[in-house]
Amino acid sequence: MVESKAKSGGGKTIVPIFYDVEPRDVRLLTSLYRDALSIHKENLGSDRVEAWEYALAEVASLRGWVRGSGRPSHIVREVTEMVVKLKVNHVHRDWDNIAMKKGKDSIDATEKGRDMALGTNYADVYLSFRGADTSSVFVEFLCHSLSDAGICFFKDNEELPPGEEIGQELLRAINRARIYIPIFSRSYAYSARCLRELAATVENNEKSDDGKTIIPIFYDVERRDVWLITSQYGNALLQHEEIYMFEEVRAWRHALKKVGSLRGWDTRSSSTSHIVREVTGIVVKLKFPKKDEAKRGN
C-alpha cells in the first residue's frame, strides 16, 4: 500500500483509522505493535519485517481518525466525505464544467450577476440548496451521480440581495422540472432565494397534474426544524417578516411545512453514499418508469 502510493506520484491517498490503538502504537513507540514485529522477525527475517516497520511508521504519521476521540458514526461520516471529495476531485478537476463534460443537457446557473444556461432550457431535476453551508462534497457527489445516470439537472447557488426576485431563468427551470430536490441545511431558511425557490416548487407541484415530485434531503437539520417547531428555522422566518411582505413569508411557511412532511432522507442517519444512491435510484425510476418496469418483467 505504501509502496503503491509512493510510486503513484501523489495520485493515491491513505486514510488511516486507529481503532482501539493510538498513533504512537503504530509508530512502534510502545510495545503493542513492537512486540508483534519482533515475533515476525524471528519467523520471517529482518529484511522483510523492516519494510513493514517503515510502512507502519509512514502511515501512522498521516492524518487519520482515532476511534476513542469521536463517535463511530462521526468518524464514518468524516471518512466517507473525504473519500467522496477525493473521488469527485479526481473525476472532475473543474466541477464547473460538469454540465458540458458529462450532462450536455444539464443546466447550471452559476455565473454571478445573471442566469446562465448551459445546453438546453430543460432539466429533469431542480436542486435547491444553500451553498454557504451545504457541504460542496455532498452536492457535487449528488450531481455527479445524477449526471452519470443520464439525469439532467439545474442548480443555482447564488444569493439574492434583499427585495430582489428570483430570475425568469430559475422560474422556467422550476416550471419545467419534474423532480425537485431541496437540501435543507442549518441556514437554508435564512436565504430568501432558497425560500422563494421552495415556495415556487410547492406551488408548481400543487398545480401540476403530470406527476411532479419533491424529494427533500435533511442536511444536519431535523424534520421538526423544517416544520418550524424549533427555533432553527422559526427564528429565520421571524427575521424575514421584518423585511418581506407578510403574504410572501406566509407562503414560505406553508412550503416548509408541506415539504417537511414528505418522505425524505436525513444525512445524520444514513451515509452520504447511501442517500445519493437511493435518491438517484428514485429519480431514475421517476424519469424512466416504463424502462424500469420492463427490467422487472424480464
Short mmCIF file of C-alpha atoms in Angstrom, two decimals, residues 28-277:
data_model
loop_
_atom_site.label_atom_id
_atom_site.label_comp_id
_atom_site.label_asym_id
_atom_site.label_seq_id
_atom_site.Cartn_x
_atom_site.Cartn_y
_atom_site.Cartn_z
CA LEU A 28 6.25 1.34 17.25
CA LEU A 29 6.86 3.69 20.18
CA THR A 30 5.10 1.26 22.52
CA SER A 31 5.29 -2.47 22.93
CA LEU A 32 1.84 -3.15 21.45
CA TYR A 33 2.96 -3.38 17.82
CA ARG A 34 6.70 -3.59 18.53
CA ASP A 35 6.36 -6.99 20.21
CA ALA A 36 4.36 -8.29 17.25
CA LEU A 37 7.08 -7.18 14.85
CA SER A 38 9.73 -8.89 16.97
CA ILE A 39 7.84 -12.19 16.62
CA HIS A 40 7.60 -11.68 12.85
CA LYS A 41 11.35 -11.08 12.62
CA GLU A 42 12.05 -14.43 14.25
CA ASN A 43 9.80 -16.21 11.77
CA LEU A 44 10.31 -14.25 8.55
CA GLY A 45 13.66 -12.48 8.85
CA SER A 46 14.70 -8.86 9.37
CA ASP A 47 14.70 -7.67 5.75
CA ARG A 48 11.02 -8.36 5.17
CA VAL A 49 9.88 -7.05 8.53
CA GLU A 50 11.86 -3.82 8.16
CA ALA A 51 9.64 -2.90 5.22
CA TRP A 52 6.62 -3.44 7.44
CA GLU A 53 8.13 -1.25 10.16
CA TYR A 54 8.72 1.51 7.63
CA ALA A 55 5.14 1.20 6.30
CA LEU A 56 3.64 1.37 9.80
CA ALA A 57 5.69 4.44 10.68
CA GLU A 58 4.77 6.16 7.41
CA VAL A 59 1.02 5.55 7.71
CA ALA A 60 0.96 6.47 11.41
CA SER A 61 2.37 9.88 10.51
CA LEU A 62 -0.55 10.63 8.20
CA ARG A 63 -3.73 12.43 9.17
CA GLY A 64 -6.26 9.92 10.42
CA TRP A 65 -9.00 9.22 12.92
CA VAL A 66 -8.72 7.78 16.41
CA ARG A 67 -11.84 5.88 17.43
CA GLY A 68 -11.63 6.96 21.05
CA SER A 69 -11.72 10.66 20.14
CA GLY A 70 -15.03 10.59 18.27
CA ARG A 71 -18.25 8.65 17.83
CA PRO A 72 -18.08 5.82 15.27
CA SER A 73 -20.88 7.48 13.24
CA HIS A 74 -18.93 10.75 13.15
CA ILE A 75 -15.73 9.02 12.02
CA VAL A 76 -17.55 7.04 9.34
CA ARG A 77 -19.19 10.20 8.05
CA GLU A 78 -15.94 12.16 8.02
CA VAL A 79 -14.04 9.40 6.23
CA THR A 80 -16.84 8.92 3.71
CA GLU A 81 -16.94 12.62 2.88
CA MET A 82 -13.16 12.68 2.45
CA VAL A 83 -13.28 9.69 0.10
CA VAL A 84 -16.13 11.26 -1.85
CA LYS A 85 -14.22 14.52 -2.14
CA LEU A 86 -11.12 12.72 -3.39
CA LYS A 87 -13.21 10.83 -5.93
CA VAL A 88 -15.02 13.94 -7.15
CA ASN A 89 -11.79 15.92 -7.42
CA HIS A 90 -10.20 13.10 -9.37
CA VAL A 91 -13.07 12.74 -11.83
CA HIS A 92 -13.86 16.44 -12.14
CA ARG A 93 -10.89 18.69 -11.50
CA ASP A 94 -13.06 21.59 -12.55
CA TRP A 95 -16.59 20.87 -11.37
CA ASP A 96 -17.96 23.97 -13.10
CA ASN A 97 -17.63 22.12 -16.41
CA ILE A 98 -19.70 19.12 -15.37
CA ALA A 99 -22.75 20.18 -17.37
CA MET A 100 -20.71 20.31 -20.57
CA LYS A 101 -18.47 17.31 -19.84
CA LYS A 102 -20.99 14.69 -18.67
CA GLY A 103 -24.50 16.06 -18.98
CA LYS A 104 -24.70 18.32 -22.01
CA ASP A 105 -28.41 18.83 -21.39
CA SER A 106 -27.83 19.88 -17.76
CA ILE A 107 -28.33 23.48 -16.79
CA ASP A 108 -26.08 25.09 -14.23
CA ALA A 109 -26.83 28.70 -13.33
CA THR A 110 -23.63 29.74 -11.65
CA GLU A 111 -22.39 32.93 -13.25
CA LYS A 112 -22.70 35.79 -10.77
CA GLY A 113 -24.96 38.65 -11.76
CA ARG A 114 -27.11 36.84 -14.33
CA ASP A 115 -28.69 33.48 -15.08
CA MET A 116 -26.58 31.33 -17.36
CA ALA A 117 -27.99 28.27 -19.12
CA LEU A 118 -25.69 25.55 -20.41
CA GLY A 119 -27.11 23.18 -23.00
CA THR A 120 -30.90 23.39 -23.27
CA ASN A 121 -33.58 25.20 -21.29
CA TYR A 122 -34.93 21.97 -19.80
CA ALA A 123 -33.87 19.85 -16.84
CA ASP A 124 -35.34 16.77 -15.18
CA VAL A 125 -34.32 17.81 -11.67
CA TYR A 126 -34.17 21.16 -9.88
CA LEU A 127 -31.76 21.28 -6.94
CA SER A 128 -32.34 23.89 -4.23
CA PHE A 129 -29.65 24.33 -1.58
CA ARG A 130 -27.80 26.94 0.46
CA GLY A 131 -24.29 26.95 -0.92
CA ALA A 132 -22.92 28.79 2.11
CA ASP A 133 -23.25 25.85 4.49
CA THR A 134 -24.28 22.80 2.48
CA SER A 135 -21.23 20.60 2.04
CA SER A 136 -20.00 21.08 -1.51
CA VAL A 137 -18.90 17.44 -1.38
CA PHE A 138 -22.48 16.25 -0.83
CA VAL A 139 -23.96 18.42 -3.59
CA GLU A 140 -21.18 17.55 -6.04
CA PHE A 141 -21.48 13.85 -5.30
CA LEU A 142 -25.24 14.01 -5.88
CA CYS A 143 -24.78 15.95 -9.13
CA HIS A 144 -22.12 13.51 -10.25
CA SER A 145 -24.43 10.55 -9.57
CA LEU A 146 -27.39 12.15 -11.36
CA SER A 147 -25.25 13.02 -14.36
CA ASP A 148 -23.81 9.50 -14.58
CA ALA A 149 -27.39 8.16 -14.56
CA GLY A 150 -28.31 10.34 -17.53
CA ILE A 151 -30.34 12.82 -15.46
CA CYS A 152 -30.33 16.47 -16.48
CA PHE A 153 -30.29 18.84 -13.51
CA PHE A 154 -30.43 22.53 -12.74
CA LYS A 155 -28.62 24.03 -9.76
CA ASP A 156 -28.07 27.62 -8.72
CA ASN A 157 -26.32 28.71 -5.53
CA GLU A 158 -26.20 32.48 -5.93
CA GLU A 159 -27.66 34.63 -3.14
CA LEU A 160 -30.20 37.35 -3.84
CA PRO A 161 -29.99 40.89 -2.43
CA PRO A 162 -32.94 41.72 -0.12
CA GLY A 163 -36.07 42.50 -2.12
CA GLU A 164 -34.81 41.09 -5.42
CA GLU A 165 -36.91 38.45 -7.14
CA ILE A 166 -35.55 35.18 -8.49
CA GLY A 167 -34.82 35.39 -12.21
CA GLN A 168 -37.05 34.21 -15.02
CA GLU A 169 -34.48 31.55 -15.93
CA LEU A 170 -34.90 29.96 -12.49
CA LEU A 171 -38.69 30.15 -12.68
CA ARG A 172 -38.64 28.47 -16.09
CA ALA A 173 -36.35 25.75 -14.74
CA ILE A 174 -38.71 25.19 -11.79
CA ASN A 175 -41.78 25.11 -14.03
CA ARG A 176 -40.26 22.63 -16.47
CA ALA A 177 -38.58 20.30 -13.98
CA ARG A 178 -40.43 17.14 -12.99
CA ILE A 179 -38.50 16.48 -9.79
CA TYR A 180 -37.47 18.93 -7.07
CA ILE A 181 -34.75 18.16 -4.53
CA PRO A 182 -34.50 20.77 -1.75
CA ILE A 183 -31.50 20.18 0.53
CA PHE A 184 -32.42 21.64 3.92
CA SER A 185 -29.33 22.81 5.82
CA ARG A 186 -28.99 24.80 9.04
CA SER A 187 -29.16 28.20 7.35
CA TYR A 188 -31.40 27.26 4.41
CA ALA A 189 -34.35 29.19 5.87
CA TYR A 190 -32.21 32.33 6.25
CA SER A 191 -31.90 32.54 2.46
CA ALA A 192 -34.75 34.38 0.74
CA ARG A 193 -33.66 32.82 -2.55
CA CYS A 194 -33.99 29.30 -1.16
CA LEU A 195 -37.41 30.02 0.34
CA ARG A 196 -38.66 31.61 -2.88
CA GLU A 197 -37.45 28.60 -4.83
CA LEU A 198 -39.14 26.28 -2.36
CA ALA A 199 -42.43 28.20 -2.48
CA ALA A 200 -42.33 28.17 -6.28
CA THR A 201 -41.69 24.41 -6.37
CA VAL A 202 -44.57 23.72 -3.95
CA GLU A 203 -46.93 25.96 -5.91
CA ASN A 204 -45.87 24.30 -9.16
CA ASN A 205 -46.25 20.85 -7.62
CA GLU A 206 -49.75 21.62 -6.29
CA LYS A 207 -50.93 22.99 -9.64
CA SER A 208 -49.41 20.29 -11.83
CA ASP A 209 -51.32 17.26 -12.99
CA ASP A 210 -48.39 15.47 -14.59
CA GLY A 211 -46.89 13.76 -11.56
CA LYS A 212 -44.24 16.17 -10.31
CA THR A 213 -42.34 15.03 -7.22
CA ILE A 214 -40.49 16.71 -4.33
CA ILE A 215 -37.71 14.72 -2.62
CA PRO A 216 -36.40 16.54 0.48
CA ILE A 217 -32.98 15.91 2.00
CA PHE A 218 -32.41 16.97 5.61
CA TYR A 219 -28.77 18.01 5.86
CA ASP A 220 -27.82 18.49 9.53
CA VAL A 221 -31.38 19.50 10.44
CA GLU A 222 -34.42 17.60 11.69
CA ARG A 223 -37.91 17.45 10.26
CA ARG A 224 -39.23 19.41 13.24
CA ASP A 225 -36.84 22.24 12.31
CA VAL A 226 -38.38 22.42 8.84
CA TRP A 227 -41.88 22.17 10.35
CA LEU A 228 -40.98 25.35 12.32
CA ILE A 229 -41.46 23.58 15.64
CA THR A 230 -37.97 24.64 16.78
CA SER A 231 -36.15 27.95 16.62
CA GLN A 232 -33.72 26.70 13.96
CA TYR A 233 -35.96 27.82 11.10
CA GLY A 234 -38.52 29.63 13.24
CA ASN A 235 -36.13 32.48 14.06
CA ALA A 236 -35.23 32.84 10.38
CA LEU A 237 -38.89 33.34 9.43
CA LEU A 238 -39.32 35.92 12.19
CA GLN A 239 -36.41 37.89 10.72
CA HIS A 240 -37.90 37.66 7.24
CA GLU A 241 -41.20 39.07 8.50
CA GLU A 242 -39.37 42.31 9.34
CA ILE A 243 -38.10 42.65 5.75
CA TYR A 244 -40.55 40.96 3.39
CA MET A 245 -44.30 41.13 2.84
CA PHE A 246 -46.47 39.10 5.21
CA GLU A 247 -48.16 37.17 2.38
CA GLU A 248 -44.82 36.09 0.94
CA VAL A 249 -43.48 34.88 4.29
CA ARG A 250 -46.74 33.01 4.89
CA ALA A 251 -46.19 31.21 1.58
CA TRP A 252 -42.69 30.28 2.75
CA ARG A 253 -44.10 28.87 5.99
CA HIS A 254 -46.63 26.82 4.06
CA ALA A 255 -43.93 25.49 1.73
CA LEU A 256 -41.63 24.47 4.59
CA LYS A 257 -44.38 22.62 6.44
CA LYS A 258 -45.60 20.97 3.25
CA VAL A 259 -42.19 19.69 2.13
CA GLY A 260 -41.11 18.86 5.68
CA SER A 261 -43.94 16.33 5.87
CA LEU A 262 -42.82 14.44 2.75
CA ARG A 263 -40.72 11.31 2.73
CA GLY A 264 -37.05 12.23 2.57
CA TRP A 265 -33.54 11.41 3.75
CA ASP A 266 -31.63 12.53 6.84
CA THR A 267 -27.86 12.79 6.38
CA ARG A 268 -27.33 12.18 10.09
CA SER A 269 -28.95 8.74 10.00
CA SER A 270 -27.52 7.45 6.69
CA SER A 271 -24.21 7.68 4.91
CA THR A 272 -23.70 10.13 2.06
CA SER A 273 -23.17 7.32 -0.44
CA HIS A 274 -26.38 5.56 0.65
CA ILE A 275 -28.50 8.70 0.37
CA VAL A 276 -27.05 9.67 -3.01
CA ARG A 277 -27.58 6.14 -4.33
#
